[in-house]
Short mmCIF file of C-alpha atoms and ligand atoms in Angstrom, two decimals:
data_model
loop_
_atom_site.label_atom_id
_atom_site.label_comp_id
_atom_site.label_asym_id
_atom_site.label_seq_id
_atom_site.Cartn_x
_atom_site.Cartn_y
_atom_site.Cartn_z
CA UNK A 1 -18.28 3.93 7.79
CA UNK A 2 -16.85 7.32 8.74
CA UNK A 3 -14.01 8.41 6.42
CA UNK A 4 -11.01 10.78 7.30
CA UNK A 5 -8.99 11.85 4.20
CA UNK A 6 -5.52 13.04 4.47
CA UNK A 7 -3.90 15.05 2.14
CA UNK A 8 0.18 15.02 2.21
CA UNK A 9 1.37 16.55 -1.22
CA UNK A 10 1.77 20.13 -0.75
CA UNK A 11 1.00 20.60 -4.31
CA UNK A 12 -3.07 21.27 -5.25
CA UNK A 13 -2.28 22.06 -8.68
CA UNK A 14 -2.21 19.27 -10.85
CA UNK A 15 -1.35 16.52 -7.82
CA UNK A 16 -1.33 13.23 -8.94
CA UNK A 17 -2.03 11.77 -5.34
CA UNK A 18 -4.93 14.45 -4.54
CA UNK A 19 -6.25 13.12 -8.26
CA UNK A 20 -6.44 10.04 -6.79
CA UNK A 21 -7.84 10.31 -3.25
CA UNK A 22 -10.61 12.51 -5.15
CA UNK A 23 -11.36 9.76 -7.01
CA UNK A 24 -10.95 7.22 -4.08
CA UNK A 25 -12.91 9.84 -1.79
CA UNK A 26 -16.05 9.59 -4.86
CA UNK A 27 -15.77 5.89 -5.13
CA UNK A 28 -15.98 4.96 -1.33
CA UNK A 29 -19.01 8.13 -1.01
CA UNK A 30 -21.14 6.20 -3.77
CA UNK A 31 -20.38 3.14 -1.34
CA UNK A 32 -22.31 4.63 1.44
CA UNK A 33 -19.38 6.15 3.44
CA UNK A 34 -19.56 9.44 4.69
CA UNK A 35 -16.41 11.56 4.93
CA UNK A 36 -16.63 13.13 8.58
CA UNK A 37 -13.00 15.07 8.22
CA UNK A 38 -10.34 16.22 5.72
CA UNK A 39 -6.68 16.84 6.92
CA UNK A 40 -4.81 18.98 4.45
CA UNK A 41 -1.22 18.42 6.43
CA UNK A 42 0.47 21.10 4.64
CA UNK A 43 -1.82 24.18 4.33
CA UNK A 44 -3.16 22.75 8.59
CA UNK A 45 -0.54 24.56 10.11
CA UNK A 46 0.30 21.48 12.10
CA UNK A 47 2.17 21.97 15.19
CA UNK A 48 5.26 20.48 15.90
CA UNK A 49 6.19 18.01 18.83
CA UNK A 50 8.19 20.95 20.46
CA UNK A 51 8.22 23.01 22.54
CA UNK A 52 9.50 21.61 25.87
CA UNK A 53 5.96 21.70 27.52
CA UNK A 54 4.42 20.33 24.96
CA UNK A 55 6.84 17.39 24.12
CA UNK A 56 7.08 16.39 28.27
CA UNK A 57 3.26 16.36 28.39
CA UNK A 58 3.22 13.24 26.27
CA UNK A 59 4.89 11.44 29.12
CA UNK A 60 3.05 12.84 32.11
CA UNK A 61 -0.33 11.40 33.54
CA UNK A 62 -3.21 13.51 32.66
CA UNK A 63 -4.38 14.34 36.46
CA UNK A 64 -0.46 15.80 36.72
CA UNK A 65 -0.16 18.09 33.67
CA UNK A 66 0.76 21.48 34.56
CA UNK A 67 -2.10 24.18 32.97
CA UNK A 68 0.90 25.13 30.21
CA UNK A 69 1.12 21.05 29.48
CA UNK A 70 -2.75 20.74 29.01
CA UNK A 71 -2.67 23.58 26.72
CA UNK A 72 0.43 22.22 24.76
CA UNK A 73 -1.16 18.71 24.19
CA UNK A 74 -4.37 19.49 22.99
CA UNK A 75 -3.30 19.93 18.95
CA UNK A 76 -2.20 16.35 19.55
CA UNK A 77 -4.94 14.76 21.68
CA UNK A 78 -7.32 16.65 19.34
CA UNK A 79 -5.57 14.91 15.87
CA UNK A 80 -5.18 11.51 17.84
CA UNK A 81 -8.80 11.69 18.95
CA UNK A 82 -10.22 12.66 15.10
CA UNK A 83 -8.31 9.61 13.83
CA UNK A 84 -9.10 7.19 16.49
CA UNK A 85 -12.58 8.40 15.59
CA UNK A 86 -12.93 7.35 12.21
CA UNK A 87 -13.43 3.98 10.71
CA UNK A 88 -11.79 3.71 7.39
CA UNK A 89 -8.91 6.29 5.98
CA UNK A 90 -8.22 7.86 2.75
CA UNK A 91 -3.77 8.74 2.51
CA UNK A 92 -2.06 10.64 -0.08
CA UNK A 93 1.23 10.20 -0.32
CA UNK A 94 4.14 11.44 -2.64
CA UNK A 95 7.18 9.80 -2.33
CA UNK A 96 9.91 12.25 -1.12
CA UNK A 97 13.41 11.06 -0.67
CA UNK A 98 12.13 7.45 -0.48
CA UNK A 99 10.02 7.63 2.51
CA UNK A 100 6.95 9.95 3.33
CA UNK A 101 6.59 14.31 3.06
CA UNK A 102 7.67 15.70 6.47
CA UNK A 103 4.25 16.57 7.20
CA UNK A 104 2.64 13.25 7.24
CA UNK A 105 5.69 11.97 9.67
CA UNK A 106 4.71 14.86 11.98
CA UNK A 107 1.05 14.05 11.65
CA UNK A 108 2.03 10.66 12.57
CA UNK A 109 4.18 12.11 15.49
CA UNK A 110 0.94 13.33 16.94
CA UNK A 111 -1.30 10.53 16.43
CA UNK A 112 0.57 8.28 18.00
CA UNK A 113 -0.57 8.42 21.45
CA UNK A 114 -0.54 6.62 24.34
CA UNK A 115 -4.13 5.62 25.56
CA UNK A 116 -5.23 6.93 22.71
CA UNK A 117 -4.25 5.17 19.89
CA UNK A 118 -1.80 2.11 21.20
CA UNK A 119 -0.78 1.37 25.28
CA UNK A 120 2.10 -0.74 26.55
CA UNK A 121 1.32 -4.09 28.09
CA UNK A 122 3.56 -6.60 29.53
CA UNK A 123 4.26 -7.75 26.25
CA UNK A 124 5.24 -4.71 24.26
CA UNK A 125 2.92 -2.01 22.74
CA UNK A 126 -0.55 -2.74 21.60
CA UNK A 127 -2.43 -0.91 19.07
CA UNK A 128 -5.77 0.36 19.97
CA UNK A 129 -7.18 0.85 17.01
CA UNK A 130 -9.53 -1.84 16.08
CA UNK A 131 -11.57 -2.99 12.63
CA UNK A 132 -10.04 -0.12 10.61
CA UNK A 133 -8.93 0.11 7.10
CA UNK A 134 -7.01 2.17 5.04
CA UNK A 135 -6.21 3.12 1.91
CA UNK A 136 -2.96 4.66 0.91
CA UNK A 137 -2.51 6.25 -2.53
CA UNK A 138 1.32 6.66 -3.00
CA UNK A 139 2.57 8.35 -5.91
CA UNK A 140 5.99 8.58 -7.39
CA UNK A 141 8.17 9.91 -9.65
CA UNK A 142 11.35 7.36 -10.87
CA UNK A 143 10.77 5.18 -7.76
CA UNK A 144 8.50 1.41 -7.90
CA UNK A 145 6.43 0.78 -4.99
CA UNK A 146 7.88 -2.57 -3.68
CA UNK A 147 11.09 -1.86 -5.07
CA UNK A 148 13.47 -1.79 -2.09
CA UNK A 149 14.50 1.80 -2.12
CA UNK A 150 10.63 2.27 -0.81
CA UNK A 151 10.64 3.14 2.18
CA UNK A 152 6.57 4.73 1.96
CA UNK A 153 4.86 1.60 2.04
CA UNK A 154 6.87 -0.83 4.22
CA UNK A 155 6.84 2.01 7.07
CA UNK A 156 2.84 3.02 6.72
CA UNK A 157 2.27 -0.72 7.01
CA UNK A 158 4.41 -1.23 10.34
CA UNK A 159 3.15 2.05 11.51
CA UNK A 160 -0.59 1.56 10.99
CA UNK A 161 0.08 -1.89 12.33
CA UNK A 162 1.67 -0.93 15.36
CA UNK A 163 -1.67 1.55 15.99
CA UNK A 164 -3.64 -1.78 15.80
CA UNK A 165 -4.84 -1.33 11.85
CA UNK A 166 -3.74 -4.41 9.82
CA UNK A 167 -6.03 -3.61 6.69
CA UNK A 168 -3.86 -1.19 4.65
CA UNK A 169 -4.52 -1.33 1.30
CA UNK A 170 -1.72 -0.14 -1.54
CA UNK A 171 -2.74 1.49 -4.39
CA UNK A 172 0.48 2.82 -6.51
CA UNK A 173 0.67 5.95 -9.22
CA UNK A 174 4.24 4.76 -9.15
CA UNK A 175 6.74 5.99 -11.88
CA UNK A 176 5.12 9.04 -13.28
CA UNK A 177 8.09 10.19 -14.87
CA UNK A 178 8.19 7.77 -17.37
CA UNK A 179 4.39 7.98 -18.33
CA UNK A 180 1.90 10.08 -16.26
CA UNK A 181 -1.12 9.51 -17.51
CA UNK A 182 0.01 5.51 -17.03
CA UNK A 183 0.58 5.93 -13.92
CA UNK A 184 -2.82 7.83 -13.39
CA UNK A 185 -4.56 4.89 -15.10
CA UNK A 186 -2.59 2.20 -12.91
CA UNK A 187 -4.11 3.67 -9.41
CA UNK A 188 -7.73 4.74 -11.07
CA UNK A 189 -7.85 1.25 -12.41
CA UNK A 190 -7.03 -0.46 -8.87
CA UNK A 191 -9.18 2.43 -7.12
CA UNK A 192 -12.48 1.07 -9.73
CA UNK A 193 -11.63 -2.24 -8.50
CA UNK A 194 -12.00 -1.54 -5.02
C1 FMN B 201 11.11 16.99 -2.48
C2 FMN B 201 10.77 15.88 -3.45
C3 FMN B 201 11.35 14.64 -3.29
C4 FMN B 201 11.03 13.59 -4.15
N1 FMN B 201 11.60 12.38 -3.97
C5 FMN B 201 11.26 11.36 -4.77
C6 FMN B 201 11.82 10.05 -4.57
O1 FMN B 201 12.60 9.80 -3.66
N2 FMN B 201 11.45 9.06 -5.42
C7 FMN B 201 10.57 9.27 -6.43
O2 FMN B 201 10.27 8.33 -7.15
N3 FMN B 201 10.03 10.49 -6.63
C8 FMN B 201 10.33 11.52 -5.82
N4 FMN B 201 9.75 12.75 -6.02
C9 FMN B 201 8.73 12.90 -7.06
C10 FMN B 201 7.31 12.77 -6.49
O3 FMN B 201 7.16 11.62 -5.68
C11 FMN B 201 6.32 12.68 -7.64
O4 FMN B 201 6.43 13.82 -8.45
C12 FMN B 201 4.89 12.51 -7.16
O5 FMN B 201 4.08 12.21 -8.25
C13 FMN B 201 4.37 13.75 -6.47
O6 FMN B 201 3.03 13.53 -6.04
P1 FMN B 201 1.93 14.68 -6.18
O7 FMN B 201 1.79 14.91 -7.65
O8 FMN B 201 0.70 14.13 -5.56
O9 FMN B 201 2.46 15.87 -5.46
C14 FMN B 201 10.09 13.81 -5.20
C15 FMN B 201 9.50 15.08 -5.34
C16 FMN B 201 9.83 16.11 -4.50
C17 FMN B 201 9.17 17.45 -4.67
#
């Protein structure tokens, strides 16, 4: 399976997350999977949904974009199209303010594209993205995954649903505060499991 890792804590100095998706990344190589791309979404320079170009080119047919719209769009069709690509997915996540880092909600701004990675049928939108799985590593400082001031895991899984994946699998370094190295254990134990 081809693996993209995502990286959302902008710390790389003693990140409890980027501990884990190492150790996720290691586990799932000595599985056979192959890690075909790395998204580090704060040191990426990520662009934004803005400017007005950019942001109107999401709604226009491709054989209409003006030349400034095809230039604007192609950060986004080129994230959309790397993740659409892949077959299984590696997430860090801190927990800031209860819900995800600002850069993983713009990331998921510009993934979520029409044709790409859901369309609209009669019914209501339909995720395209088929036999996928994913793994999210949240990490936390006071706050319990599953406690319901957590906002990180019940939005991944409606958003990663709504792109067609239904296999998201949880694995928590929740609490560090109280006991780091506890909370380390927790997510390496359920990552040995896996
Ligand atoms: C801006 C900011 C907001 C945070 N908000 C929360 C929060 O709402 N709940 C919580 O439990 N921890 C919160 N934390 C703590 C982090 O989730 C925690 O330190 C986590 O382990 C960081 O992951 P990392 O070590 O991979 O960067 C926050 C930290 C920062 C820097």
């Amino acid at each position: 399976m081809n693996l993209l890792r995502i990286d959302s804590s902008p710390n790389q100095a003693g990140s409890i997350s980027r501990e884990l998706t190492d150790l996720l990344q290691e586990k799932l190589e000595s599985q056979g999977h192959k890690l075909t791309g790395k998204r580090d979404l704060y040191y990426d320079d990520l662009i934004t949904l803005g400017d007005q170009d950019r942001y109107s080119a999401y709604f226009t047919p491709s054989e209409d974009l003006t030349d400034n719209q095809r230039k604007e769009i192609v950060g986004s069709n080129e994230l959309a199209i790397e993740f659409a690509a892949a077959d299984a997915y590696i997430v860090g996540v801190p927990m800031y303010n209860f819900t995800v880092p600002a850069a993983l909600k713009t990331y998921i701004d510009l993934i979520a594209r029409l044709g790409i990675t859901f369309h609209y049928t009669p019914e209501g939108p339909v995720g395209l993205l088929k036999n996928k799985k994913v793994f999210v590593i949240i990490s936390t400082g006071g706050t319990p995954i599953g406690s319901e001031v957590d906002f990180v895991s019940p939005y991944l899984k409606t958003f990663f649903g709504f792109i067609g994946i239904t296999d998201v699998t949880f694995i928590a370094a929740d609490v560090t505060n109280q006991s780091r190295e506890a909370s380390i254990e927790k997510g390496t134990t359920a990552i040995e499991a896996l």
